[in-house]
Amino acid sequence: MAGVDPVDGAAAPDQYGIVGHPIKHSWSPFIHGVFAKQTLQNLVYRLFDVEPADFEKTVPGLFASGVRGLNVTVPHKQAAARIATEKTERATRARAVNTLVLRADGSVLGDNTDGAGLVNDLEINLRLSLRNMRVLMLGAGGAARGVMGPLLERELFELTVANRTPERAEALCAQFFEAGKVASCGFADIPGPAYDLIINATSASLHGQMPELATGLVGKHTLCYDMAYGRGPTPFTTWAEAQQAGMVCKGWGMLVEQAAASFELWRGLYPDTKPVLQLLEPYR
Ligand code: NDP
């Protein structure tokens, strides 16, 4: 797989990385570095800070220079969907790509592993069964779009999508109405009673904000999951604790599981995510 270094004859590592803007705070090099060590893969994983205007010419240049696969993050996921020569079904539905794979014939496969990351975190790490759950998702942006299909595949009882701009939630649900029972609304119109699972897929936490929601949406059995990850509580997790949610979580597990799914696309094996989650424990 790897090329041979012309100077010392050692196999040169295969090259991977993540493209975003900004990107310097990304945890992906750390996560993929641990995966590579654990699975004895000879690879390097770098950060590529690329402005939106440069994305579509920079990525082919990276592949031409020897990069074999890329993760793609904010704000490039839609642009990545445009440059992939072929897409998986879940990426096509999400209209967003977070993983690019350069194939031997020069074609570029685009996939979206965000939904698999969330579902694996919920089902494997948190040992939750999603079947028949009433789920509320706050937000209708790129991350929400990526997880809709994989969530609905789990045969939920219903999925309600609430968004600051209700028209975006409506458009998103319209695209998935055949996949399950979906409904959209604005934050002020979220119907009760308490949900089994509330997912915060807004970026409000990143701005220190929390949408104003009615009481009665959270019960003692509710899992409140903030896709945002970072140190300490977020406005959403603080709200959820105050509502006495049964369980409150941030998106670290989703981050690690979506990375593992990308790693599998590139290297053909799914790494053990538990050691990485343990290493990240002090930062969570
Ligand atoms: P987008 O910019 O695509 O979407 C942002 C969403 O948040 C929109 O629905 C927007 O509403 C809403 N929003 C923004 N600000 C506010 C606010 N102040 N109050 C209420 N709603 C608001 O972002 P992404 O979908 O890419 O990311 C969303 C979150 O998910 C981020 O926190 C990101 O870090 C996280 N994420 C985590 C991942 C993980 O692996 N854990 C993977 C991917 C994302 P409107 O439509 O009205 O503008």
Coordinates of N, CA and C in Angstrom, one line a residue, residues 195-196 218-224 240-241 243-249:
Y195 N -40.0 13.6 25.5 CA -39.4 12.7 24.5 C -38.4 11.7 25.1
D196 N -38.2 10.6 24.4 CA -37.2 9.6 24.9 C -35.8 10.2 24.7
V218 N -38.8 17.3 28.6 CA -37.8 16.4 29.2 C -38.5 15.6 30.4
G219 N -38.3 14.3 30.4 CA -38.8 13.5 31.6 C -37.6 12.8 32.2
K220 N -37.9 12.0 33.2 CA -36.9 11.3 34.0 C -36.2 10.3 33.1
H221 N -36.9 9.9 32.0 CA -36.3 8.8 31.1 C -35.6 9.4 29.9
T222 N -35.6 10.8 29.8 CA -35.0 11.4 28.6 C -33.5 11.4 28.5
L223 N -33.0 11.0 27.4 CA -31.5 11.3 27.1 C -31.4 12.6 26.3
C224 N -30.6 13.5 26.9 CA -30.4 14.8 26.2 C -29.0 14.7 25.6
A240 N -30.5 20.8 30.1 CA -31.0 19.5 30.3 C -30.9 19.0 31.8
E241 N -29.8 19.4 32.4 CA -29.6 19.0 33.8 C -30.7 19.7 34.7
Q243 N -33.6 20.5 33.7 CA -34.9 19.8 33.5 C -34.9 18.4 34.1
Q244 N -33.9 18.0 34.7 CA -33.7 16.7 35.4 C -33.9 15.6 34.4
A245 N -33.1 15.7 33.3 CA -33.1 14.6 32.3 C -32.5 13.4 32.9
G246 N -32.9 12.2 32.4 CA -32.4 11.0 32.9 C -30.9 10.8 32.6
M247 N -30.4 11.3 31.5 CA -29.0 11.2 31.1 C -28.7 12.4 30.2
V248 N -27.5 12.9 30.3 CA -27.0 14.1 29.6 C -25.7 13.8 29.0
C249 N -25.5 14.0 27.7 CA -24.2 13.7 27.0 C -23.8 14.7 26.0

